[in-house]
């Protein structure tokens, strides 16, 4: 088998810094975790919050702390620092090779999707962001690693796309139409969801948007680990 | 402009864990850093060392500490912990948007290459791994971010490929022949270098090998940040 991960991310229109932070960390007992946080509001303040949350979470994951405990710790730290005045969403998608499972941790009102072939399941139980109170609990979903599995996670910028114009994004319908194509790659899926959202916002995203797709496939190639990053730069602030 | 980063990584033959650790972290003042460490020996012990080094470095980078200082701090921490008995190489490639430069930090006997178009420069001054003594200094190379720039960094597995059979890898020659092709993508470059090394080792790499390529290109597309990861899984150790 192989696991393929793709991320597509844009900033809110005319804002140079995204309030969303996404990082990938290796797990000390095998596998990796993708951590995505969306800090309240936008721009530099939101970035500082989401970076603080992601930093806390990946530091603890690297020490072998379990995913749910890292989310609680990040929430407590944020609440202690900001007294509930600033909140942040958090999603962790972990490929845990020691248990043979994918562990999905969510503190985010935005739902996520778990797809097996063309079957699409919405995971949308009520979920509360970090930093809202002293006792925030993450929702944990654990599923076996098996070929054909696709997981779609996103920040609320995707959900809110188009609302300004009264034609809100239907993530499920968009997803379904993309999955109708022959076995789309994770990057194709992430790009298509993001493109639809940006188009509904008339190319001026009303919020930061991040889309994360994780797919388990039958092994198609060699045993090389690969990573690519593409980072557009708009002028350098010297 | 846009910055494209590609990584290709294989484990030593018949060893399930790579002693090389590579992670990417966002810089608090804009841009990102790629951190690559190669812990002494191979397997689980080497992995723990390189993870410790990378963890230390990205934690400090995330706090805004400058690259050279993070390398010194990681070296001191490793020396204090292991009394010089265990060492690790370190490379940091940072895209620093606040200074408009790429900052390359090296504590690695393996050289690196800086290419501008078809001009290839070897950066190979003597450089000492972390943890060897109390006073390890990194070599720092700082260059302006400009289109046409390609930087190639790797762990010593690439240098040692083929030595077992007496036909050592010539990284410069391989690189030159790949760059003759029309504007290869960073992934093409990383894959081709790795493939040449693995082939010289008769498909049984004698060491962990990691290749990192960073390229600055004229902007070709949209303003979407993208990342992909591909992780082969060989059976799950349940």
Coordinates of C-alpha atoms in Angstrom, one line a residue:
Chain A
X1 CA 0.0 0.0 0.0
X2 CA 0.9 3.6 -0.1
X3 CA -0.5 6.7 1.5
X4 CA -0.8 9.9 -0.6
X5 CA -1.4 13.2 1.0
X6 CA -2.2 16.5 -0.9
X7 CA -2.9 20.0 0.4
X8 CA -4.1 23.1 -1.4
X9 CA -4.2 26.4 0.4
X10 CA -5.1 30.0 -0.4
X11 CA -5.1 33.2 1.6
X12 CA -8.1 35.4 2.1
X13 CA -8.2 38.0 -0.7
X14 CA -5.7 40.8 -0.3
X15 CA -4.4 39.4 3.0
X16 CA -0.7 38.4 2.8
X17 CA -0.7 36.0 5.6
X18 CA -3.0 32.9 6.0
X19 CA -4.6 32.3 9.4
X20 CA -4.4 28.6 8.6
X21 CA -1.3 26.6 9.5
X22 CA -0.6 23.1 8.3
X23 CA 2.4 21.0 9.1
X24 CA 3.4 17.4 8.8
X25 CA 5.4 15.6 11.4
X26 CA 6.8 12.1 11.6
X27 CA 5.5 10.0 14.5
X28 CA 8.1 8.5 16.7
X29 CA 6.6 5.0 16.5
X30 CA 6.1 5.0 12.8
X31 CA 3.9 6.9 10.4
X32 CA 3.1 10.6 10.2
X33 CA 0.6 13.2 11.3
X34 CA -0.8 16.2 9.4
X35 CA -1.9 19.0 11.7
X36 CA -4.2 21.8 10.5
X37 CA -5.3 24.8 12.6
X38 CA -7.3 27.8 11.7
X39 CA -6.9 30.7 14.1
X40 CA -9.8 33.1 14.8
X41 CA -10.1 36.1 12.4
X42 CA -7.5 36.5 9.7
X43 CA -4.0 37.9 9.0
X44 CA -1.1 38.2 11.3
X45 CA -3.0 37.7 14.6
X46 CA -4.7 34.6 13.4
X47 CA -1.4 33.2 12.0
X48 CA 0.2 33.6 15.4
X49 CA -2.6 31.6 17.1
X50 CA -2.7 28.8 14.5
X51 CA 1.1 28.5 14.6
X52 CA 1.1 28.3 18.4
X53 CA -1.5 25.5 18.3
X54 CA 0.2 23.5 15.6
X55 CA 3.6 24.0 17.3
X56 CA 2.2 22.7 20.6
X57 CA 0.5 19.7 18.9
X58 CA 3.5 18.6 16.8
X59 CA 5.9 19.0 19.8
X60 CA 3.7 16.6 21.8
X61 CA 3.1 14.2 19.0
X62 CA 6.9 14.0 18.4
X63 CA 7.2 12.9 22.1
X64 CA 4.8 10.1 21.5
X65 CA 1.8 11.7 23.2
X66 CA -1.5 10.4 21.8
X67 CA -3.5 12.6 19.4
X68 CA -6.5 13.3 21.6
X69 CA -4.2 14.3 24.5
X70 CA -2.3 16.8 22.3
X71 CA -5.6 18.4 21.3
X72 CA -6.6 18.8 24.9
X73 CA -3.2 20.2 25.8
X74 CA -3.3 22.7 23.0
X75 CA -6.8 23.8 24.0
X76 CA -5.8 24.3 27.6
X77 CA -2.7 26.2 26.7
X78 CA -4.7 28.5 24.4
X79 CA -7.5 29.0 27.0
X80 CA -4.9 29.8 29.7
X81 CA -3.2 32.3 27.4
X82 CA -6.3 34.0 26.0
X83 CA -9.0 33.3 28.7
X84 CA -11.4 32.1 26.0
X85 CA -11.2 35.3 24.0
X86 CA -9.4 33.7 21.1
X87 CA -10.2 30.3 19.6
X88 CA -8.8 28.0 17.0
X89 CA -10.0 25.0 15.1
X90 CA -7.8 21.9 14.9
X91 CA -7.7 18.8 12.8
X92 CA -5.1 16.0 13.1
X93 CA -4.9 13.2 10.5
X94 CA -2.5 10.6 11.7
X95 CA -1.3 7.5 9.9
X96 CA -0.4 5.4 12.9
X97 CA 1.7 2.4 11.7
X98 CA 1.9 0.9 15.2
X99 CA -1.9 0.4 15.3
X100 CA -2.4 0.1 11.6
X101 CA -5.0 2.8 11.7
X102 CA -5.8 6.3 10.6
X103 CA -6.7 8.4 13.6
X104 CA -8.7 11.6 12.8
X105 CA -8.9 14.1 15.6
X106 CA -11.3 17.0 15.2
X107 CA -12.1 20.3 17.0
X108 CA -13.7 22.0 14.2
X109 CA -17.4 22.8 13.4
X110 CA -16.6 22.1 9.7
X111 CA -17.3 18.5 9.0
X112 CA -15.0 16.0 7.2
X113 CA -15.6 13.3 4.6
X114 CA -14.6 9.7 4.6
X115 CA -14.9 8.0 1.2
X116 CA -14.5 4.4 0.3
X117 CA -14.6 4.1 -3.5
X118 CA -17.7 6.1 -4.5
X119 CA -19.4 5.8 -1.1
X120 CA -19.2 9.2 0.7
X121 CA -19.8 9.5 4.4
X122 CA -20.1 12.9 6.1
X123 CA -18.6 13.0 9.6
X124 CA -20.3 16.0 11.1
X125 CA -21.1 15.6 14.8
X126 CA -21.0 18.9 16.7
X127 CA -17.4 19.7 17.4
X128 CA -16.0 22.7 19.4
X129 CA -12.9 24.7 18.6
X130 CA -9.9 24.8 21.0
X131 CA -9.7 27.5 23.6
X132 CA -13.4 28.0 24.2
X133 CA -13.5 26.6 27.8
X134 CA -11.5 24.6 30.3
X135 CA -12.9 21.3 29.1
X136 CA -12.8 21.0 25.4
X137 CA -12.9 17.4 24.1
X138 CA -11.8 16.4 20.6
X139 CA -13.9 14.0 18.5
X140 CA -11.8 11.0 17.5
X141 CA -12.5 8.7 14.5
X142 CA -10.2 5.7 14.1
X143 CA -10.3 3.6 10.9
X144 CA -8.2 0.7 9.5
X145 CA -5.7 1.6 6.8
X146 CA -7.0 0.0 3.7
X147 CA -6.8 0.7 -0.1
X148 CA -9.6 2.7 -1.5
X149 CA -9.9 5.0 1.5
X150 CA -10.0 8.8 0.9
X151 CA -10.4 11.4 3.6
X152 CA -11.2 15.0 3.0
X153 CA -10.6 17.7 5.7
X154 CA -10.9 21.4 5.4
X155 CA -11.1 24.7 7.2
X156 CA -14.3 26.7 7.3
X157 CA -13.3 29.0 4.4
X158 CA -14.4 26.2 2.2
X159 CA -17.8 26.0 3.9
X160 CA -18.4 29.7 3.8
X161 CA -17.4 30.2 0.1
X162 CA -20.1 31.8 -2.0
X163 CA -22.2 32.8 1.0
X164 CA -21.6 36.5 0.3
X165 CA -23.4 36.0 -3.0
X166 CA -26.1 33.7 -1.6
X167 CA -24.8 30.7 -3.5
X168 CA -23.0 28.7 -0.8
X169 CA -20.6 25.9 -1.6
X170 CA -22.1 22.3 -1.5
X171 CA -19.0 20.4 -0.5
X172 CA -20.6 17.0 -0.7
X173 CA -22.1 17.5 -4.2
X174 CA -18.8 18.9 -5.5
X175 CA -16.9 16.0 -4.0
X176 CA -19.3 13.5 -5.4
X177 CA -19.0 14.9 -8.9
X178 CA -15.2 14.8 -8.7
X179 CA -15.1 11.2 -7.4
X180 CA -17.3 10.2 -10.4
X181 CA -14.1 10.7 -12.4
X182 CA -11.8 7.7 -12.6
X183 CA -9.9 7.5 -9.4
X184 CA -8.8 11.1 -9.0
X185 CA -5.5 11.8 -7.3
X186 CA -5.5 13.5 -3.9
X187 CA -4.1 16.7 -5.5
X188 CA -6.8 16.7 -8.2
X189 CA -9.4 16.4 -5.5
X190 CA -7.9 19.1 -3.3
X191 CA -7.4 21.4 -6.2
X192 CA -10.9 20.9 -7.6
X193 CA -12.6 21.6 -4.2
X194 CA -10.5 24.7 -3.7
X195 CA -11.1 25.9 -7.3
X196 CA -14.8 25.6 -6.8
X197 CA -14.8 27.6 -3.6
X198 CA -12.6 30.3 -5.1
X199 CA -14.8 30.5 -8.1
X200 CA -17.9 30.9 -5.9
X201 CA -16.1 33.8 -4.2
X202 CA -15.4 35.3 -7.6
X203 CA -11.7 34.8 -7.3
X204 CA -11.5 36.9 -4.1
X205 CA -11.7 34.3 -1.3
X206 CA -13.7 35.7 1.7
X207 CA -11.5 33.7 4.1
X208 CA -8.4 31.6 4.2
X209 CA -9.1 28.2 2.7
X210 CA -7.1 24.9 3.3
X211 CA -8.1 21.5 1.9
X212 CA -6.3 18.4 2.9
X213 CA -6.9 15.0 1.2
X214 CA -5.4 11.7 2.4
X215 CA -5.7 8.6 0.2
X216 CA -4.7 5.0 0.7
X217 CA -3.9 3.3 -2.5
X218 CA -2.6 -0.1 -3.6
X219 CA 1.1 0.3 -4.2
X220 CA 1.7 1.5 -7.7
X221 CA 5.4 2.3 -7.8
X222 CA 8.8 2.0 -6.0
X223 CA 9.5 2.3 -2.3
X224 CA 10.7 5.9 -2.5
X225 CA 9.2 8.5 -0.1
X226 CA 8.4 11.7 -1.9
X227 CA 7.4 15.2 -1.0
X228 CA 6.8 18.3 -3.1
X229 CA 6.0 21.8 -1.9
X230 CA 5.0 24.7 -4.2
X231 CA 5.0 28.1 -2.6
X232 CA 4.0 31.2 -4.7
X233 CA 5.8 34.4 -3.6
X234 CA 4.2 37.8 -4.2
X235 CA 7.0 40.2 -4.0
X236 CA 9.5 40.2 -1.2
X237 CA 9.0 42.5 1.8
X238 CA 12.5 43.7 2.1
Chain B
X1 CA 8.0 33.9 -8.5
X2 CA 7.4 30.6 -6.9
X3 CA 9.5 28.2 -4.9
X4 CA 9.3 24.5 -5.6
X5 CA 10.7 22.0 -3.2
X6 CA 11.0 18.2 -3.9
X7 CA 12.3 15.4 -1.7
X8 CA 13.1 11.8 -2.5
X9 CA 14.1 9.4 0.2
X10 CA 14.8 5.7 0.6
X11 CA 15.9 3.5 3.5
X12 CA 19.0 1.4 3.6
X13 CA 18.2 -2.0 2.2
X14 CA 16.3 -4.3 4.5
X15 CA 16.1 -1.7 7.3
X16 CA 12.6 -0.5 8.1
X17 CA 13.4 2.8 9.6
X18 CA 15.5 5.6 7.9
X19 CA 18.1 7.3 10.0
X20 CA 17.4 10.4 8.0
X21 CA 14.7 12.8 9.1
X22 CA 13.4 15.6 7.0
X23 CA 10.7 18.1 8.1
X24 CA 9.4 21.4 6.8
X25 CA 8.4 24.3 9.1
X26 CA 6.9 27.7 8.4
X27 CA 9.0 30.6 9.6
X28 CA 7.3 33.0 11.9
X29 CA 8.3 36.0 9.8
X30 CA 7.4 34.5 6.5
X31 CA 8.7 31.7 4.3
X32 CA 9.7 28.2 5.3
X33 CA 12.6 26.0 6.3
X34 CA 13.4 22.5 5.3
X35 CA 15.5 20.7 7.9
X36 CA 17.4 17.5 7.1
X37 CA 19.4 15.4 9.6
X38 CA 21.2 12.1 9.2
X39 CA 21.9 10.4 12.6
X40 CA 25.0 8.2 13.0
X41 CA 24.6 4.5 12.0
X42 CA 21.2 3.3 10.8
X43 CA 17.9 2.0 12.0
X44 CA 16.0 2.9 15.1
X45 CA 18.9 4.5 17.1
X46 CA 19.9 6.7 14.2
X47 CA 16.3 7.7 13.7
X48 CA 16.0 8.8 17.3
X49 CA 19.0 11.0 17.0
X50 CA 18.0 12.6 13.7
X51 CA 14.5 13.2 15.0
X52 CA 15.9 14.8 18.2
X53 CA 18.1 17.1 16.1
X54 CA 15.3 18.1 13.7
X55 CA 12.8 18.6 16.6
X56 CA 15.3 20.9 18.4
X57 CA 15.9 22.9 15.2
X58 CA 12.3 23.4 14.1
X59 CA 11.2 24.3 17.6
X60 CA 13.8 27.1 17.7
X61 CA 13.1 28.2 14.1
X62 CA 9.4 28.5 15.0
X63 CA 10.4 30.9 17.8
X64 CA 12.2 33.1 15.3
X65 CA 15.8 32.0 16.3
X66 CA 18.2 32.4 13.4
X67 CA 19.3 29.4 11.5
X68 CA 22.9 29.3 12.5
X69 CA 22.0 29.6 16.2
X70 CA 19.6 26.7 15.9
X71 CA 22.4 24.5 14.5
X72 CA 24.7 25.4 17.3
X73 CA 22.0 24.8 19.9
X74 CA 21.2 21.4 18.4
X75 CA 24.9 20.5 18.4
X76 CA 25.4 21.5 22.0
X77 CA 22.3 19.6 23.1
X78 CA 23.5 16.5 21.2
X79 CA 27.0 16.8 22.7
X80 CA 25.7 17.3 26.2
X81 CA 23.4 14.2 25.8
X82 CA 25.9 11.9 24.2
X83 CA 29.4 13.3 25.1
X84 CA 30.6 13.2 21.5
X85 CA 29.9 9.5 21.1
X86 CA 27.0 10.1 18.7
X87 CA 26.9 12.6 15.9
X88 CA 24.5 13.8 13.3
X89 CA 24.7 15.8 10.1
X90 CA 22.4 18.8 9.6
X91 CA 21.3 20.8 6.6
X92 CA 18.8 23.7 6.8
X93 CA 17.5 25.3 3.6
X94 CA 15.4 28.4 4.5
X95 CA 13.4 30.6 2.3
X96 CA 13.5 33.8 4.3
X97 CA 10.9 36.2 3.0
X98 CA 11.8 38.9 5.4
X99 CA 15.4 39.2 4.0
X100 CA 14.5 38.1 0.5
X101 CA 17.2 35.4 0.6
X102 CA 17.7 31.7 0.7
X103 CA 19.8 30.8 3.8
X104 CA 21.7 27.5 3.6
X105 CA 23.1 26.1 6.8
X106 CA 25.4 23.1 6.6
X107 CA 27.0 20.7 9.2
X108 CA 27.6 17.9 6.8
X109 CA 30.8 16.6 5.1
X110 CA 28.6 15.9 2.0
X111 CA 28.7 19.0 -0.2
X112 CA 25.8 20.7 -1.8
X113 CA 25.2 22.2 -5.3
X114 CA 24.0 25.7 -6.3
X115 CA 22.9 25.9 -9.9
X116 CA 22.0 28.9 -12.0
X117 CA 20.6 27.8 -15.3
X118 CA 23.3 25.3 -16.5
X119 CA 26.1 26.7 -14.3
X120 CA 26.8 24.3 -11.5
X121 CA 28.7 25.4 -8.4
X122 CA 29.9 22.9 -5.8
X123 CA 29.7 24.1 -2.2
X124 CA 32.2 21.8 -0.5
X125 CA 34.2 23.6 2.2
X126 CA 35.0 21.2 5.1
X127 CA 32.0 21.0 7.4
X128 CA 31.7 19.1 10.7
X129 CA 28.6 17.2 11.9
X130 CA 26.7 18.2 15.1
X131 CA 27.7 16.7 18.4
X132 CA 31.4 16.2 17.7
X133 CA 32.7 18.8 20.2
X134 CA 31.6 21.8 22.3
X135 CA 32.3 24.3 19.6
X136 CA 30.7 23.2 16.3
X137 CA 30.1 26.0 13.8
X138 CA 27.8 25.7 10.9
X139 CA 28.7 27.0 7.4
X140 CA 26.2 29.5 6.2
X141 CA 25.6 30.5 2.6
X142 CA 23.1 33.2 1.9
X143 CA 21.9 34.0 -1.7
X144 CA 19.2 36.2 -3.1
X145 CA 15.9 34.6 -4.1
X146 CA 15.8 34.8 -7.9
X147 CA 14.3 32.8 -10.8
X148 CA 16.6 30.1 -12.3
X149 CA 18.2 29.1 -9.0
X150 CA 18.3 25.4 -8.1
X151 CA 19.8 24.0 -4.9
X152 CA 20.6 20.4 -4.3
X153 CA 21.3 19.0 -0.8
X154 CA 21.7 15.4 0.2
X155 CA 22.8 13.0 2.9
X156 CA 26.0 10.9 2.6
X157 CA 24.1 7.9 1.3
X158 CA 24.2 9.5 -2.1
X159 CA 28.0 10.1 -2.0
X160 CA 28.7 6.5 -0.8
X161 CA 26.4 4.8 -3.4
X162 CA 28.3 2.4 -5.6
X163 CA 31.5 2.4 -3.4
X164 CA 30.9 -1.2 -2.4
X165 CA 31.3 -2.2 -6.0
X166 CA 34.2 0.3 -6.7
X167 CA 32.1 2.5 -9.0
X168 CA 31.3 5.5 -6.8
X169 CA 28.5 7.9 -7.7
X170 CA 29.7 11.1 -9.4
X171 CA 27.0 13.5 -8.2
X172 CA 28.2 16.5 -10.2
X173 CA 28.3 14.5 -13.5
X174 CA 24.9 13.0 -12.9
X175 CA 23.5 16.4 -12.0
X176 CA 25.0 18.0 -15.1
X177 CA 23.5 15.4 -17.4
X178 CA 20.0 15.9 -15.9
X179 CA 20.3 19.7 -16.1
X180 CA 21.0 19.4 -19.8
X181 CA 17.4 18.4 -20.2
X182 CA 15.0 21.2 -20.6
X183 CA 14.3 22.8 -17.3
X184 CA 13.7 19.6 -15.2
X185 CA 11.3 19.9 -12.3
X186 CA 12.7 19.5 -8.8
X187 CA 11.0 16.2 -8.4
X188 CA 12.6 15.0 -11.7
X189 CA 16.0 16.0 -10.4
X190 CA 15.6 14.5 -7.0
X191 CA 14.2 11.2 -8.4
X192 CA 17.0 11.0 -11.1
X193 CA 19.8 11.5 -8.6
X194 CA 18.2 8.9 -6.2
X195 CA 17.6 6.4 -9.0
X196 CA 21.2 6.6 -10.1
X197 CA 22.5 6.0 -6.6
X198 CA 20.1 3.1 -6.0
X199 CA 21.1 1.6 -9.3
X200 CA 24.8 1.8 -8.4
X201 CA 23.9 -0.1 -5.2
X202 CA 22.2 -2.7 -7.3
X203 CA 18.8 -1.8 -5.9
X204 CA 20.0 -2.5 -2.3
X205 CA 21.0 0.9 -0.9
X206 CA 24.0 0.6 1.4
X207 CA 22.7 3.5 3.4
X208 CA 19.7 5.7 3.9
X209 CA 19.6 8.3 1.1
X210 CA 17.7 11.6 1.1
X211 CA 17.8 14.1 -1.8
X212 CA 16.3 17.6 -1.4
X213 CA 15.9 20.0 -4.3
X214 CA 14.8 23.6 -4.0
X215 CA 14.1 25.6 -7.1
X216 CA 13.1 29.2 -7.7
X217 CA 11.0 29.6 -10.8
X218 CA 9.1 32.4 -12.5
X219 CA 5.5 32.2 -11.5
X220 CA 3.8 29.8 -13.8
X221 CA 0.4 29.4 -12.3
X222 CA -2.1 30.4 -9.6
X223 CA -1.5 31.7 -6.1
X224 CA -2.3 28.3 -4.5
X225 CA 0.1 26.8 -2.1
X226 CA 0.4 23.0 -2.6
X227 CA 2.0 20.1 -0.9
X228 CA 2.0 16.4 -1.7
X229 CA 3.4 13.5 0.2
X230 CA 3.7 9.9 -0.9
X231 CA 4.5 7.3 1.7
X232 CA 4.9 3.7 0.7
X233 CA 3.9 1.2 3.5
X234 CA 5.4 -2.2 3.7
X235 CA 3.0 -4.2 5.8
X236 CA 1.8 -2.9 9.1
X237 CA 3.5 -3.9 12.3
X238 CA 0.5 -4.7 14.4

